[in-house]
Coordinates of C-alpha atoms in Angstrom, one line a residue:
X285 CA 72.4 -4.4 43.6
X286 CA 71.3 -6.3 40.6
X287 CA 72.9 -6.2 37.2
X288 CA 71.4 -7.5 33.9
X289 CA 72.6 -10.9 32.6
X290 CA 74.5 -10.9 29.4
X291 CA 74.8 -13.4 26.6
X292 CA 78.3 -14.7 26.1
X293 CA 81.3 -13.8 28.1
X294 CA 81.1 -10.5 30.0
X295 CA 84.1 -8.2 30.1
X296 CA 86.8 -9.5 32.3
X297 CA 87.1 -7.8 35.7
X298 CA 90.7 -6.6 36.5
X299 CA 92.3 -9.1 38.9
X300 CA 93.7 -6.3 41.0
X301 CA 90.4 -4.8 42.0
X302 CA 90.7 -3.7 45.6
X303 CA 88.9 -6.0 48.0
X304 CA 87.6 -5.0 51.5
X305 CA 87.7 -8.5 52.8
X306 CA 91.0 -9.3 54.5
X307 CA 93.3 -11.9 52.9
X308 CA 93.1 -14.4 55.8
X309 CA 89.3 -14.5 55.2
X310 CA 89.7 -14.8 51.5
X311 CA 92.4 -17.5 51.5
X312 CA 89.9 -20.3 52.5
X313 CA 87.7 -19.3 49.6
X314 CA 90.6 -19.6 47.2
X315 CA 91.5 -22.9 48.7
X316 CA 88.0 -24.3 48.1
X317 CA 87.9 -23.0 44.5
X318 CA 91.3 -24.6 43.9
X319 CA 90.0 -27.9 45.3
X320 CA 87.0 -27.7 43.0
X321 CA 89.1 -26.9 40.0
X322 CA 91.7 -29.6 40.7
X323 CA 89.0 -32.2 41.4
X324 CA 87.3 -31.5 38.1
X325 CA 90.7 -31.8 36.3
X326 CA 91.1 -35.2 37.9
X327 CA 87.6 -36.3 36.9
X328 CA 88.6 -35.5 33.3
X329 CA 91.7 -37.6 33.8
X330 CA 89.6 -40.5 35.2
X331 CA 87.6 -40.4 32.0
X332 CA 90.6 -40.4 29.7
X333 CA 92.0 -43.4 31.6
X334 CA 88.8 -45.3 31.0
X335 CA 88.0 -45.6 34.7
X336 CA 84.8 -43.6 34.8
X337 CA 81.3 -45.2 34.9
X338 CA 79.4 -44.4 31.7
X339 CA 80.4 -42.1 28.9
X340 CA 78.9 -38.8 30.1
X341 CA 80.8 -36.3 32.4
X342 CA 79.9 -32.7 32.7
X343 CA 82.7 -30.5 34.2
X344 CA 82.1 -27.3 36.1
X345 CA 85.5 -25.7 35.4
X346 CA 84.9 -22.0 35.3
X347 CA 82.0 -22.1 37.7
X348 CA 84.1 -22.4 41.0
X349 CA 83.0 -18.9 42.2
X350 CA 79.4 -20.0 42.1
X351 CA 79.9 -23.2 43.9
X352 CA 82.1 -21.8 46.7
X353 CA 80.4 -18.5 47.0
X354 CA 77.0 -20.0 47.7
X355 CA 78.2 -23.3 49.3
X356 CA 80.0 -21.5 52.1
X357 CA 76.8 -19.6 53.1
X358 CA 75.0 -22.8 53.9
X359 CA 74.6 -24.3 57.3
X360 CA 74.3 -27.7 58.8
X361 CA 70.7 -28.8 58.3
X362 CA 70.3 -27.0 55.0
X363 CA 69.4 -29.1 52.0
X364 CA 70.0 -28.7 48.3
X365 CA 69.7 -30.3 44.9
X366 CA 72.1 -30.1 42.0
X367 CA 72.1 -30.7 38.2
X368 CA 74.3 -32.8 36.0
X369 CA 77.1 -30.3 36.4
X370 CA 77.1 -30.5 40.2
X371 CA 80.5 -31.9 41.3
X372 CA 81.8 -28.6 42.5
X373 CA 78.7 -27.6 44.4
X374 CA 78.8 -30.9 46.4
X375 CA 82.5 -30.6 47.0
X376 CA 82.1 -27.0 48.2
X377 CA 79.4 -28.2 50.6
X378 CA 81.8 -30.5 52.3
X379 CA 81.8 -33.8 50.3
X380 CA 84.7 -36.2 50.6
X381 CA 86.5 -36.1 47.2
X382 CA 87.6 -39.7 47.5
X383 CA 84.0 -41.0 47.9
X384 CA 82.9 -38.6 45.1
X385 CA 85.6 -39.8 42.7
X386 CA 84.8 -43.4 43.6
X387 CA 81.1 -42.8 42.8
X388 CA 82.1 -41.3 39.5
X389 CA 84.1 -44.4 38.8
X390 CA 81.1 -46.6 39.6
X391 CA 82.8 -48.1 42.7
X392 CA 81.4 -49.7 45.8
X393 CA 83.1 -47.1 48.1
X394 CA 81.3 -44.2 46.3
X395 CA 78.5 -42.2 47.9
X396 CA 75.8 -44.3 46.2
X397 CA 77.9 -47.5 46.0
X398 CA 78.5 -46.9 42.4
X399 CA 74.8 -46.7 41.3
X400 CA 74.7 -42.9 40.8
X401 CA 77.8 -42.2 38.9
X402 CA 78.6 -38.6 37.9
X403 CA 75.1 -37.3 37.5
X404 CA 73.2 -38.9 40.4
X405 CA 75.3 -38.4 43.5
X406 CA 73.4 -37.8 46.8
X407 CA 74.2 -37.8 50.5
X408 CA 71.4 -37.0 53.0
X409 CA 73.9 -36.6 55.8
X410 CA 75.2 -33.4 54.1
X411 CA 71.7 -32.3 52.9
X412 CA 72.3 -33.3 49.3
X413 CA 68.9 -34.5 48.1
X414 CA 70.3 -35.6 44.8
X415 CA 71.8 -34.6 41.5
X416 CA 69.6 -35.0 38.5
X417 CA 70.5 -35.5 34.8
X418 CA 67.0 -34.2 33.7
X419 CA 67.2 -30.5 33.0
X420 CA 65.3 -28.8 35.9
X421 CA 64.5 -32.2 37.4
X422 CA 65.8 -31.5 40.9
X423 CA 64.1 -28.1 41.3
X424 CA 60.7 -29.1 42.7
X425 CA 62.3 -31.2 45.5
X426 CA 63.4 -28.1 47.3
X427 CA 59.8 -26.9 47.5
X428 CA 58.9 -30.0 49.5
X429 CA 62.1 -29.7 51.6
X430 CA 61.3 -26.0 52.3
X431 CA 57.8 -26.9 53.3
X432 CA 59.1 -29.4 55.8
X433 CA 61.6 -26.9 57.2
X434 CA 58.9 -24.3 57.7
X435 CA 56.6 -26.7 59.5
X436 CA 59.3 -27.9 61.7
X437 CA 60.6 -24.4 62.3
X438 CA 64.1 -25.7 61.8
X439 CA 65.6 -22.6 60.4
X440 CA 66.9 -24.6 57.4
X441 CA 66.9 -23.4 53.8
X442 CA 66.7 -25.6 50.7
X443 CA 68.5 -24.5 47.6
X444 CA 68.1 -25.7 44.0
X445 CA 71.1 -25.4 41.8
X446 CA 70.5 -25.5 38.0
X447 CA 71.9 -24.2 34.7
X448 CA 70.5 -21.5 32.4
X449 CA 69.0 -24.2 30.2
X450 CA 66.5 -24.9 33.0
X451 CA 65.2 -21.4 32.7
X452 CA 63.0 -22.6 29.9
X453 CA 61.5 -25.4 32.0
X454 CA 57.9 -25.0 33.2
X455 CA 58.6 -26.8 36.5
X456 CA 60.9 -24.0 37.5
X457 CA 58.1 -21.5 37.3
X458 CA 55.6 -23.7 39.1
X459 CA 58.1 -24.2 41.8
X460 CA 59.0 -20.5 42.1
X461 CA 55.3 -19.6 42.2
X462 CA 54.6 -22.1 45.0
X463 CA 57.6 -21.1 47.1
X464 CA 56.5 -17.5 46.8
X465 CA 52.8 -18.2 47.6
X466 CA 53.7 -20.2 50.7
X467 CA 56.7 -18.0 51.9
X468 CA 59.0 -21.0 51.9
X469 CA 62.7 -20.9 53.0
X470 CA 63.8 -21.8 49.4
X471 CA 66.4 -20.3 47.1
X472 CA 66.7 -21.0 43.4
X473 CA 70.3 -20.7 42.1
X474 CA 70.8 -20.4 38.4
X475 CA 74.5 -21.0 37.4
X476 CA 74.3 -19.2 34.1
X477 CA 77.4 -20.4 32.1
X478 CA 75.9 -18.8 28.9
X479 CA 75.4 -22.1 27.1
X480 CA 72.6 -24.8 27.3
X481 CA 74.4 -27.6 25.6
X482 CA 75.1 -26.1 22.2
X483 CA 72.6 -23.2 22.4
X484 CA 73.8 -19.7 23.6
X485 CA 71.5 -18.1 26.2
X486 CA 70.5 -15.2 23.8
X487 CA 69.5 -17.8 21.2
X488 CA 67.2 -19.5 23.6
X489 CA 65.5 -16.4 25.1
X490 CA 65.0 -12.7 24.3
X491 CA 64.9 -11.9 28.0
X492 CA 68.4 -12.6 29.3
X493 CA 68.0 -10.7 32.6
X494 CA 67.0 -14.0 34.3
X495 CA 66.5 -12.6 37.8
X496 CA 63.6 -10.4 36.4
X497 CA 61.6 -13.5 35.8
X498 CA 61.9 -14.6 39.4
X499 CA 61.0 -11.1 40.6
X500 CA 57.8 -11.3 38.7
X501 CA 56.7 -14.2 41.0
X502 CA 57.5 -12.1 44.1
X503 CA 60.9 -13.6 44.9
X504 CA 63.8 -11.6 46.1
X505 CA 66.1 -11.8 43.0
X506 CA 69.6 -10.7 42.0
X507 CA 72.2 -11.4 39.4
X508 CA 75.9 -11.4 40.3
X509 CA 79.2 -11.8 38.5
X510 CA 80.5 -15.3 39.2
X511 CA 84.1 -14.4 38.5
X512 CA 84.1 -12.6 41.9
X513 CA 83.6 -15.2 44.7
X514 CA 83.3 -12.4 47.3
X515 CA 80.5 -10.8 45.4
X516 CA 78.8 -14.2 45.0
X517 CA 79.1 -14.9 48.7
X518 CA 77.7 -11.5 49.6
X519 CA 74.7 -11.9 47.3
X520 CA 74.2 -15.4 48.6
X521 CA 74.3 -14.2 52.2
X522 CA 71.5 -11.7 51.4
X523 CA 69.3 -14.1 49.5
X524 CA 69.8 -17.1 51.8
X525 CA 69.5 -14.9 54.9
X526 CA 66.2 -13.6 53.7
X527 CA 65.0 -17.1 52.9
X528 CA 65.6 -18.2 56.5
X529 CA 63.1 -15.5 57.4
X530 CA 60.5 -16.9 55.0
X531 CA 61.3 -14.7 52.0
X532 CA 62.2 -17.1 49.2
X533 CA 64.8 -15.9 46.6
X534 CA 66.5 -16.4 43.3
X535 CA 70.1 -15.8 42.5
X536 CA 71.6 -15.9 38.9
X537 CA 75.3 -16.2 38.8
X538 CA 77.0 -15.3 35.5
X539 CA 80.0 -17.3 34.6
X540 CA 81.5 -19.1 31.6
X541 CA 81.8 -22.8 30.9
X542 CA 85.4 -23.4 30.0
X543 CA 84.9 -26.6 28.1
X544 CA 82.2 -28.3 26.1
X545 CA 78.9 -29.5 27.4
X546 CA 80.2 -32.9 28.2
X547 CA 83.7 -34.4 28.3
X548 CA 83.6 -35.5 24.6
X549 CA 82.2 -32.2 23.4
X550 CA 84.8 -30.1 21.7
X551 CA 82.3 -27.2 21.5
X552 CA 82.5 -26.5 17.7
X553 CA 79.5 -24.1 18.2
X554 CA 81.8 -21.6 19.9
X555 CA 84.6 -19.5 18.3
X556 CA 88.1 -19.6 19.5
X557 CA 87.9 -15.9 20.3
X558 CA 84.8 -16.4 22.5
X559 CA 86.4 -19.2 24.4
X560 CA 89.6 -17.2 24.9
X561 CA 87.6 -14.2 26.2
X562 CA 85.5 -16.5 28.4
X563 CA 88.5 -18.2 30.0
X564 CA 89.9 -14.8 31.0
X565 CA 86.9 -14.7 33.3
X566 CA 88.6 -17.2 35.6
X567 CA 87.4 -17.0 39.2
X568 CA 90.3 -19.1 40.5
X569 CA 93.0 -16.9 38.8
X570 CA 91.3 -13.7 39.9
X571 CA 91.2 -14.8 43.5
X572 CA 94.8 -15.8 43.4
X573 CA 95.9 -12.5 41.8
X574 CA 94.0 -10.6 44.5
X575 CA 95.7 -12.5 47.3
X576 CA 99.1 -11.8 45.7
X577 CA 98.2 -8.1 45.4
X578 CA 97.3 -8.0 49.1
X579 CA 100.7 -9.3 50.0
X580 CA 100.2 -13.1 50.3
X581 CA 103.5 -14.8 49.4
X582 CA 103.5 -16.7 46.1
X583 CA 105.3 -19.5 47.9
X584 CA 102.4 -19.8 50.3
X585 CA 99.9 -20.2 47.4
X586 CA 102.1 -22.6 45.6
X587 CA 102.3 -24.8 48.7
X588 CA 98.5 -24.6 49.0
X589 CA 98.2 -25.7 45.4
X590 CA 100.5 -28.6 45.9
X591 CA 98.6 -29.8 48.9
X592 CA 95.3 -29.7 47.0
X593 CA 96.9 -31.5 44.1
X594 CA 98.1 -34.2 46.5
X595 CA 94.6 -34.5 48.0
X596 CA 93.0 -35.0 44.6
X597 CA 95.7 -37.4 43.3
X598 CA 94.9 -39.5 46.4
X599 CA 91.2 -39.3 45.5
X600 CA 91.7 -40.6 41.9
X601 CA 94.1 -43.4 43.2
X602 CA 91.4 -44.3 45.8
X603 CA 88.7 -44.5 43.1
X604 CA 90.8 -46.7 40.8
X605 CA 91.9 -49.0 43.6
X606 CA 88.3 -49.5 45.0
X607 CA 86.3 -52.6 44.2
X608 CA 83.3 -52.6 41.9
X609 CA 80.0 -53.4 43.5
X610 CA 78.9 -57.0 43.7
X611 CA 76.1 -58.1 41.4
X612 CA 73.9 -59.1 44.3
X613 CA 74.0 -55.5 45.6
X614 CA 72.2 -54.0 42.6
X615 CA 68.9 -53.6 44.4
X616 CA 70.3 -52.2 47.6
X617 CA 68.9 -48.8 48.5
X618 CA 66.4 -49.2 45.6
X619 CA 63.6 -50.9 47.4
X620 CA 62.3 -50.5 51.0
X621 CA 64.2 -52.6 53.5
X622 CA 61.1 -54.7 54.3
X623 CA 60.5 -55.5 50.6
X624 CA 61.9 -58.7 48.9
X625 CA 64.5 -57.9 46.3
X626 CA 63.7 -58.8 42.7
X627 CA 65.6 -61.7 41.2
X628 CA 68.3 -60.5 38.8
X629 CA 67.6 -61.6 35.2
X630 CA 70.9 -63.4 34.9
X631 CA 70.3 -65.3 38.1
X632 CA 66.8 -66.3 37.0
X633 CA 68.2 -67.5 33.6
X634 CA 70.9 -69.5 35.3
X635 CA 68.3 -71.1 37.6
X636 CA 65.9 -72.0 34.8
X637 CA 68.8 -73.5 32.7
X638 CA 70.1 -75.5 35.7
X639 CA 66.6 -77.0 36.2
X640 CA 66.6 -78.3 32.7

């Protein structure tokens, strides 16, 4: 069932809404959302402590239902790309939080040996084809990956995660059209947090029912409320399942970005009332309240929360303690192994001066 997308925060769904999925099956979903939330909180701490690489960090707090709901439907062999707000998606897909935190800190022990930082993490072993700071920049890569999967008959699906800001990018429509024409095992996932930097979705487009655009290209398309991780997972299972059979799809997930566009952004373009309403749409709190309503002991959840906090504390400690990459490693993984590495400018200057 599809529902129209709305600009700004949608009405909060009661946390005690009855759920048909048993608590033992929902508890792992809550745990993963708690891990994403806590990891992002520690990323913010890393920035405040001056230990992050660069000055730009984009947190996904408030979008945990999207990351976990879709991430848990993916299989080994599936591939995906993310945008500049992709920490939670990668973590939900199975990333090691220590290596992620080290990469965000620009350390040698990170996924890309400190070269990627927050916005360019990648790991081919987990199917992560790369995050991209360019709005919509990672989308076309899944078309190529989907074509490879179809020709190999691997049964794999490739998913592109992006924000609502990318809905105004032409490359998205070219990619959707090609995926539909060729019946590729591809899914386009729009995490609609209502704001593209400082522009609200209804100020950027008149047509805010984003899934309708994809349907016009012949894609199977739905919109789902991101506050309900079970609803997200169910929609993702439908869309991803169809894509495995050669019917590409599009899933828009409505959620709310709790904080500003980047870590330094205090979001002066939003009213306090809007932010308060938006933060009531908390997928982590909702999942927790539902588990309590189903009879899960609060002590059990508190123990789980402490375990997650300990895990993420260890991740930030690992990142801070890790060594920075050596200067002579700057070209590693940049050029083909059989190509000679360029001489660093500093080395060349030192060589020239020494000759004099």
